[in-house]
Short mmCIF file of C-alpha atoms and ligand atoms in Angstrom, two decimals:
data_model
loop_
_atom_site.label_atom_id
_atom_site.label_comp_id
_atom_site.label_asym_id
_atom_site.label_seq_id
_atom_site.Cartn_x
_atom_site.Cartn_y
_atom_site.Cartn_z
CA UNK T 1467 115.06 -15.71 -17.98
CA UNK T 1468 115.97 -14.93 -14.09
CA UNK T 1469 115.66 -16.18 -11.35
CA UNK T 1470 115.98 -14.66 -7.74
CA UNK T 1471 118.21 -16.44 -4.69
CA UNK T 1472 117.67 -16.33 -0.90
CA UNK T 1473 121.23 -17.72 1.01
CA UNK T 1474 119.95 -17.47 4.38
CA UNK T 1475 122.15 -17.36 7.69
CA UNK T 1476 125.29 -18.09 5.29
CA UNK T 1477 127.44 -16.98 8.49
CA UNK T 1478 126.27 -19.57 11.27
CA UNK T 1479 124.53 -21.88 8.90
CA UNK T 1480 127.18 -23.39 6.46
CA UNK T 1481 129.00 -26.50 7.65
CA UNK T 1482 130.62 -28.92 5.62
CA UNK T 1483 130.46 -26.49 2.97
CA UNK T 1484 126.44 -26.21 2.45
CA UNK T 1485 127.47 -22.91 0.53
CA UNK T 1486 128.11 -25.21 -2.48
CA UNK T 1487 124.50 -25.72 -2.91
CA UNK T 1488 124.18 -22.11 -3.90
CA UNK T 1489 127.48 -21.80 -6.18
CA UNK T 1490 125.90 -25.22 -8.11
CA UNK T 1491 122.45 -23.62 -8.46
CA UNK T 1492 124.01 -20.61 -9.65
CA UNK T 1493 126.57 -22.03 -11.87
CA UNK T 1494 123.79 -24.55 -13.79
CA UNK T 1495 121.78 -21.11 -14.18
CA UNK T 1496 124.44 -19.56 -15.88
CA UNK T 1497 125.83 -22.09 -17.97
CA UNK T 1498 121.55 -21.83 -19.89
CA UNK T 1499 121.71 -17.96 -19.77
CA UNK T 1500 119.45 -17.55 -16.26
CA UNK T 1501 120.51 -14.72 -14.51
CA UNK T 1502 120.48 -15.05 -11.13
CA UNK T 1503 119.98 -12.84 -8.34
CA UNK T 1504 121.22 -13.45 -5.02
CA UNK T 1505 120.09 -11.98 -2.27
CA UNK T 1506 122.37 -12.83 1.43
CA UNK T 1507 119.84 -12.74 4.43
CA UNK T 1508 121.47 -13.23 8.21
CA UNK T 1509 120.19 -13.00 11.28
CA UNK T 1510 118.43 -9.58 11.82
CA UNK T 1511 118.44 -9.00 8.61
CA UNK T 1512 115.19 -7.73 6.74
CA UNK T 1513 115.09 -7.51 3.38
CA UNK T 1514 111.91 -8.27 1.95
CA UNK T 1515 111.25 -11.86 0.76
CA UNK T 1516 108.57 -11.66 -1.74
CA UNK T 1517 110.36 -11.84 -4.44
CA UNK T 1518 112.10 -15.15 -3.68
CA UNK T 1519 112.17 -17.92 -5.93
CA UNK T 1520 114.32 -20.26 -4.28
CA UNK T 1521 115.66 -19.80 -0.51
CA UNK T 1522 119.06 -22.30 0.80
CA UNK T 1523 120.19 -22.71 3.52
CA UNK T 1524 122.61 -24.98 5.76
CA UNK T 1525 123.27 -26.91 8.77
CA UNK T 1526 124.74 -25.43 11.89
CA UNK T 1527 125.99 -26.03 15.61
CA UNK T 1528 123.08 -25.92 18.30
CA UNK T 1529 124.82 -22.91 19.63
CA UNK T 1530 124.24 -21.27 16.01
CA UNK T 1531 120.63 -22.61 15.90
CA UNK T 1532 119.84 -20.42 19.14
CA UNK T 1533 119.64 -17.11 16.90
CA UNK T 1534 118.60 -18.52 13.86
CA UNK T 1535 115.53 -19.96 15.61
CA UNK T 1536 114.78 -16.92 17.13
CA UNK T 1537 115.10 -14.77 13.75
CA UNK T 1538 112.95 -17.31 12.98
CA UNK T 1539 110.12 -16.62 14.84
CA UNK T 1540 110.51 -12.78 14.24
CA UNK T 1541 109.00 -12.84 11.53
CA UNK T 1542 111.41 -14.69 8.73
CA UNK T 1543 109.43 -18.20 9.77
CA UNK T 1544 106.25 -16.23 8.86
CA UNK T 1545 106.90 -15.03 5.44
CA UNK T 1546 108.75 -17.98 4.56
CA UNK T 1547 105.93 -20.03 5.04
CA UNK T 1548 103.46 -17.31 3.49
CA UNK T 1549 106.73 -17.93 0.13
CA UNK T 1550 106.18 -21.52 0.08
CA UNK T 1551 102.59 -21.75 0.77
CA UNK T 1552 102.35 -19.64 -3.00
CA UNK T 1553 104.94 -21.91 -4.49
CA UNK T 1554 108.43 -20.95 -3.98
CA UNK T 1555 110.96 -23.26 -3.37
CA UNK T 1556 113.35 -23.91 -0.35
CA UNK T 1557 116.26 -26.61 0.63
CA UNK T 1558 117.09 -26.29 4.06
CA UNK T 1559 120.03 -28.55 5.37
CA UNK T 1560 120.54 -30.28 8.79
CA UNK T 1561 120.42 -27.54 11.59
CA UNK T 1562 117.98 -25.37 9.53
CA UNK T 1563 115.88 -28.40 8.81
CA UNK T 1564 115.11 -29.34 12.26
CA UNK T 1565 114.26 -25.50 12.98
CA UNK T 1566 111.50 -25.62 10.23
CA UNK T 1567 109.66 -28.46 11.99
CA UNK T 1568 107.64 -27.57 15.34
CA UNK T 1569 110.89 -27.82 17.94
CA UNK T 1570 114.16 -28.74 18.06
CA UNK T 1571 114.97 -30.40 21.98
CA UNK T 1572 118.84 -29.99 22.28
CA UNK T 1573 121.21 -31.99 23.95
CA UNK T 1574 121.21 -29.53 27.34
CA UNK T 1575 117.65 -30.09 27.07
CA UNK T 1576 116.93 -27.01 25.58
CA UNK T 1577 113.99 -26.18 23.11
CA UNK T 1578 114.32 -24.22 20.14
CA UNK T 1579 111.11 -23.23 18.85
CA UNK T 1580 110.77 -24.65 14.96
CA UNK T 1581 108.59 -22.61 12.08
CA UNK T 1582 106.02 -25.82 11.66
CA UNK T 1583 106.80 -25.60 7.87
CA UNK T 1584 106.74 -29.43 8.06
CA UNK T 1585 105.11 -31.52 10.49
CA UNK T 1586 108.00 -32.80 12.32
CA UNK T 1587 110.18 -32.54 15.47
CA UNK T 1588 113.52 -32.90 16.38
CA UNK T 1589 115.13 -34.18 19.65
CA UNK T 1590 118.96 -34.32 20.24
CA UNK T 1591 119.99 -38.67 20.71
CA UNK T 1592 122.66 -39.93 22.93
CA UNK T 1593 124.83 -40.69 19.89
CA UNK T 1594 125.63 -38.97 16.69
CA UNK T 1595 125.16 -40.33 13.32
CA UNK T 1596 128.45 -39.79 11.04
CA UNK T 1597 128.86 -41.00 7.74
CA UNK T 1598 128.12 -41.36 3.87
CA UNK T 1599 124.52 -41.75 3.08
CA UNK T 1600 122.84 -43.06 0.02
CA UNK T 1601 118.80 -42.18 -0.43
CA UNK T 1602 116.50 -43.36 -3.21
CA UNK T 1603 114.21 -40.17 -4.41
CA UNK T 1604 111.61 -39.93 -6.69
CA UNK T 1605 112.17 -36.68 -8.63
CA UNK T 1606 109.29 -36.05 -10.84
CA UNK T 1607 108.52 -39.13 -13.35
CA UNK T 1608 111.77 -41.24 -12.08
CA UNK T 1609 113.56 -42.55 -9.08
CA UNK T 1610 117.25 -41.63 -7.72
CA UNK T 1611 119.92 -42.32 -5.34
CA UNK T 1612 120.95 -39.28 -3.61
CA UNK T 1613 124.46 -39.78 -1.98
CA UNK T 1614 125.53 -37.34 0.69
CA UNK T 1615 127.26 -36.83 3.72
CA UNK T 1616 125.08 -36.65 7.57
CA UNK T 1617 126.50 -35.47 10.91
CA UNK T 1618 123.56 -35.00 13.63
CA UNK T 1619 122.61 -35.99 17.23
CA UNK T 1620 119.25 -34.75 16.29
CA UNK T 1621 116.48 -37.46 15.43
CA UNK T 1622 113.74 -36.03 13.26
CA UNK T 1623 110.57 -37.71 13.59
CA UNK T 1624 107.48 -36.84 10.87
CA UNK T 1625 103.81 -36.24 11.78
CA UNK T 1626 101.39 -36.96 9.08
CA UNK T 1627 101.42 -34.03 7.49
CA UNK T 1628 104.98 -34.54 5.81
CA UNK T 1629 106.11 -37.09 3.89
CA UNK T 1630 109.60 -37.95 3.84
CA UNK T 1631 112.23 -36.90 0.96
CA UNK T 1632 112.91 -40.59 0.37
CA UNK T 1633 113.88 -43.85 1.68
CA UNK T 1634 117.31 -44.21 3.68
CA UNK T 1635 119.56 -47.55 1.73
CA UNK T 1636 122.80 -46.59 3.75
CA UNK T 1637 123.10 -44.00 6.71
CA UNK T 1638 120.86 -43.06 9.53
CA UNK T 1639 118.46 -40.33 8.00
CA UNK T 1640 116.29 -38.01 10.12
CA UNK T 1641 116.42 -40.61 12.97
CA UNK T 1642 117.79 -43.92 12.03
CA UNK T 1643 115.16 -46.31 12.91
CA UNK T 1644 112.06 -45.74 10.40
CA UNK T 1645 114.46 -45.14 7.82
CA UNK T 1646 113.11 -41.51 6.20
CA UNK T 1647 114.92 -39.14 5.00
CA UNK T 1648 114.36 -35.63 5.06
CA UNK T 1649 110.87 -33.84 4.42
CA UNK T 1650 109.10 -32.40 1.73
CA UNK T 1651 105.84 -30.29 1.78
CA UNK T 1652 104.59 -28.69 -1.92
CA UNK T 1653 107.93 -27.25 -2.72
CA UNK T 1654 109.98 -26.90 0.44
CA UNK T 1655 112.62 -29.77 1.11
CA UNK T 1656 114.62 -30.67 4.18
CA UNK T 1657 117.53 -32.84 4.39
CA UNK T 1658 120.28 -34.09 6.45
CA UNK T 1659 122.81 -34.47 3.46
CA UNK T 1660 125.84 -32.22 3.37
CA UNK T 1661 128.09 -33.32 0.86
CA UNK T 1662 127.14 -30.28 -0.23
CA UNK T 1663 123.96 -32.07 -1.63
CA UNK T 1664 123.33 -30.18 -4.66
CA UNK T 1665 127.12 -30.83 -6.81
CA UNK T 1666 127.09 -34.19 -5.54
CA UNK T 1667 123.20 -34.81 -7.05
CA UNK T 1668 122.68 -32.73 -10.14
CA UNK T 1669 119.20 -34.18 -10.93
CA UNK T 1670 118.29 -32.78 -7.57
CA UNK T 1671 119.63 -29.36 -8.42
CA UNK T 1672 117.68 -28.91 -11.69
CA UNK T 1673 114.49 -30.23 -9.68
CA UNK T 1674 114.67 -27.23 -7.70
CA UNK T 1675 115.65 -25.16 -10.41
CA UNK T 1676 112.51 -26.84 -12.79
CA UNK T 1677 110.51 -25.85 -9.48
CA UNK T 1678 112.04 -22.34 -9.20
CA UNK T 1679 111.29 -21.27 -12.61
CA UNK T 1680 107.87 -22.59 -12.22
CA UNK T 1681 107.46 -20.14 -9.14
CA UNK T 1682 108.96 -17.40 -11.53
CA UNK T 1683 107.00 -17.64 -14.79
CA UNK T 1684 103.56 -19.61 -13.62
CA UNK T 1685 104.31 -22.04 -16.05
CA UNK T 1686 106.62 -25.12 -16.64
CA UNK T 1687 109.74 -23.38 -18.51
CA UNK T 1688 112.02 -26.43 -20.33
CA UNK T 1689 115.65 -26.74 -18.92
CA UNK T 1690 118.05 -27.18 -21.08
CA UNK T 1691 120.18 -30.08 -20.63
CA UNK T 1692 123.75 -30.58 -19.64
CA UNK T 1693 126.51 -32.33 -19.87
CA UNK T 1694 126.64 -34.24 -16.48
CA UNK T 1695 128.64 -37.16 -17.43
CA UNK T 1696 131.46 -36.31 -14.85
CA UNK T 1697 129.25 -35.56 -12.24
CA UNK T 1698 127.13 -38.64 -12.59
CA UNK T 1699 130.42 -40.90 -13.04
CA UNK T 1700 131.58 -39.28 -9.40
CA UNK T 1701 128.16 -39.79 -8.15
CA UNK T 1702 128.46 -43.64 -9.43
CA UNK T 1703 131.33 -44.36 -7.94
CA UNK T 1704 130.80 -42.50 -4.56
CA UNK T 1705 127.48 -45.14 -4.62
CA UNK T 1706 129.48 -48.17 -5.42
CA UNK T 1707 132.46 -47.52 -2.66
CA UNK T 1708 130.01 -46.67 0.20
CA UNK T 1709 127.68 -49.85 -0.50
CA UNK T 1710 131.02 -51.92 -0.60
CA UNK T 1711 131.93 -50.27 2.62
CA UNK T 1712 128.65 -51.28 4.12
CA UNK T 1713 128.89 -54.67 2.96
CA UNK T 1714 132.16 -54.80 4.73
CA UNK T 1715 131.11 -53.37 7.81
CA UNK T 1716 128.44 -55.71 7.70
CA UNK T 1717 130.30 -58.79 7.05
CA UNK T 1718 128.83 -60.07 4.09
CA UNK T 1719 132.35 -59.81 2.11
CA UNK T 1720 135.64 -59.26 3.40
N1 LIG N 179 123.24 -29.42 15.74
C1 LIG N 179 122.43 -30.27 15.00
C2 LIG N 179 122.60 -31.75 15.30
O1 LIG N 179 123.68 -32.22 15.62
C3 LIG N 179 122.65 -29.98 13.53
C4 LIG N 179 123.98 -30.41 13.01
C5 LIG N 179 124.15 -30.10 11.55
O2 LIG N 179 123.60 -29.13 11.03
N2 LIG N 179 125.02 -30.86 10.89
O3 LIG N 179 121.64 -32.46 15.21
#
């Protein structure tokens, strides 16, 4: 089996080391025998993308965001959308998140021009929301809790066309008050969790990869299991600190 990777804007786009999400994909492919292709696509860049099965990519500074958005609307937004729209599968983190939606307002006031991949916008707040985030998913047949890391001025609001990723239980989410997280629409998510996301949540990684493979072969193709028990242990315990945290912060025990 194979499967083909698109790392977009790895150069501007990659805070808080977002690149993990594409070592974790590629390392669970390996460890079942899926070779994986990986295909690096920056700004200007213009490979073809038809062959895409999966695309990543990561947050960024607003300053970075300025040429991604417009490589966006050169045509990349375009056949992304004409990728997903047949079934392939994208994560896009923080700064590349908000550039999917219809606009991103920055804090000079600026507006980047977003892709409209999900109904959404973005508008840069007066403060920024730091910190540890815990989200409950529903990934296929059973529910989650993502934990991940967020650090954005930008408030993401959703339209009715997109429903959220999942439900905010600690951290701020795409805006902090209606307490969503990220976006999904058919198989293209967008998140604010760094962390990176995908070692920190490996039921999340072989969702995309389930998805992915799906794209490839037109058909659901079984994933063969592994052995997450350290992973999930981390993940555990990363849960149980940050909810004692909150509790903390919130007064409820010393
Ligand atoms: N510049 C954007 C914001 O602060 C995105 C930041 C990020 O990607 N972490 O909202």
């Amino acid at each position: 089996m194979r499967l083909t990777i698109c790392y977009l804007y790895a150069s501007g786009m990659n805070i808080y080391g977002d690149r993990g999400n594409v070592l974790t994909l590629i390392q669970r492919c390996r460890w079942r025998g899926i070779d994986v292709r990986l295909i690096e696509r920056g700004v200007g860049e213009r490979s073809p993308l038809n062959d895409i099965d999966l695309f990543v990519a990561g947050g960024g500074q607003d300053r970075d965001q300025i040429a991604v958005s417009r490589d966006l609307q050169d045509g990349t937004g375009a056949a992304l959308i004409e990728a997903v729209e047949n079934g392939a599968v994208l994560l896009a983190i923080c700064g590349t998140y908000q550039l999917l939606g219809q606009y991103f307002r920055t804090g000079s006031g600026e507006v980047l021009p977003g892709i409209g991949m999900f109904d959404a916008w973005t508008v840069a707040g007066s403060r920024r929301f730091i910190g540890d985030v815990i989200v409950r998913v529903r990934l296929e047949d059973r529910e989650v809790e993502l934990v991940g890391f967020e650090n954005h001025s930008g408030q993401t609001f959703l339209g009715p066309g997109t429903r959220p990723l999942g439900q905010v239980l600690i951290g701020a989410g795409n805006n902090g008050t209606d307490g969503c997280e990220g976006a999904v629409h058919r198989n293209a998510f967008g998140s604010y969790l760094h962390g990176p996301l995908l070692p920190k949540n490996p039921d999340f990684a072989d969702h995309l990869l389930r998805l992915a493979l799906r794209h490839r072969y037109r058909d659901d193709v079984p994933l063969a299991p592994l052995d997450d028990r350290i992973e999930l242990a981390a993940r555990a315990a990363m849960i149980a600190r940050i909810r004692q945290r909150g509790r903390v912060r919130s007064g409820v025990r010393a």
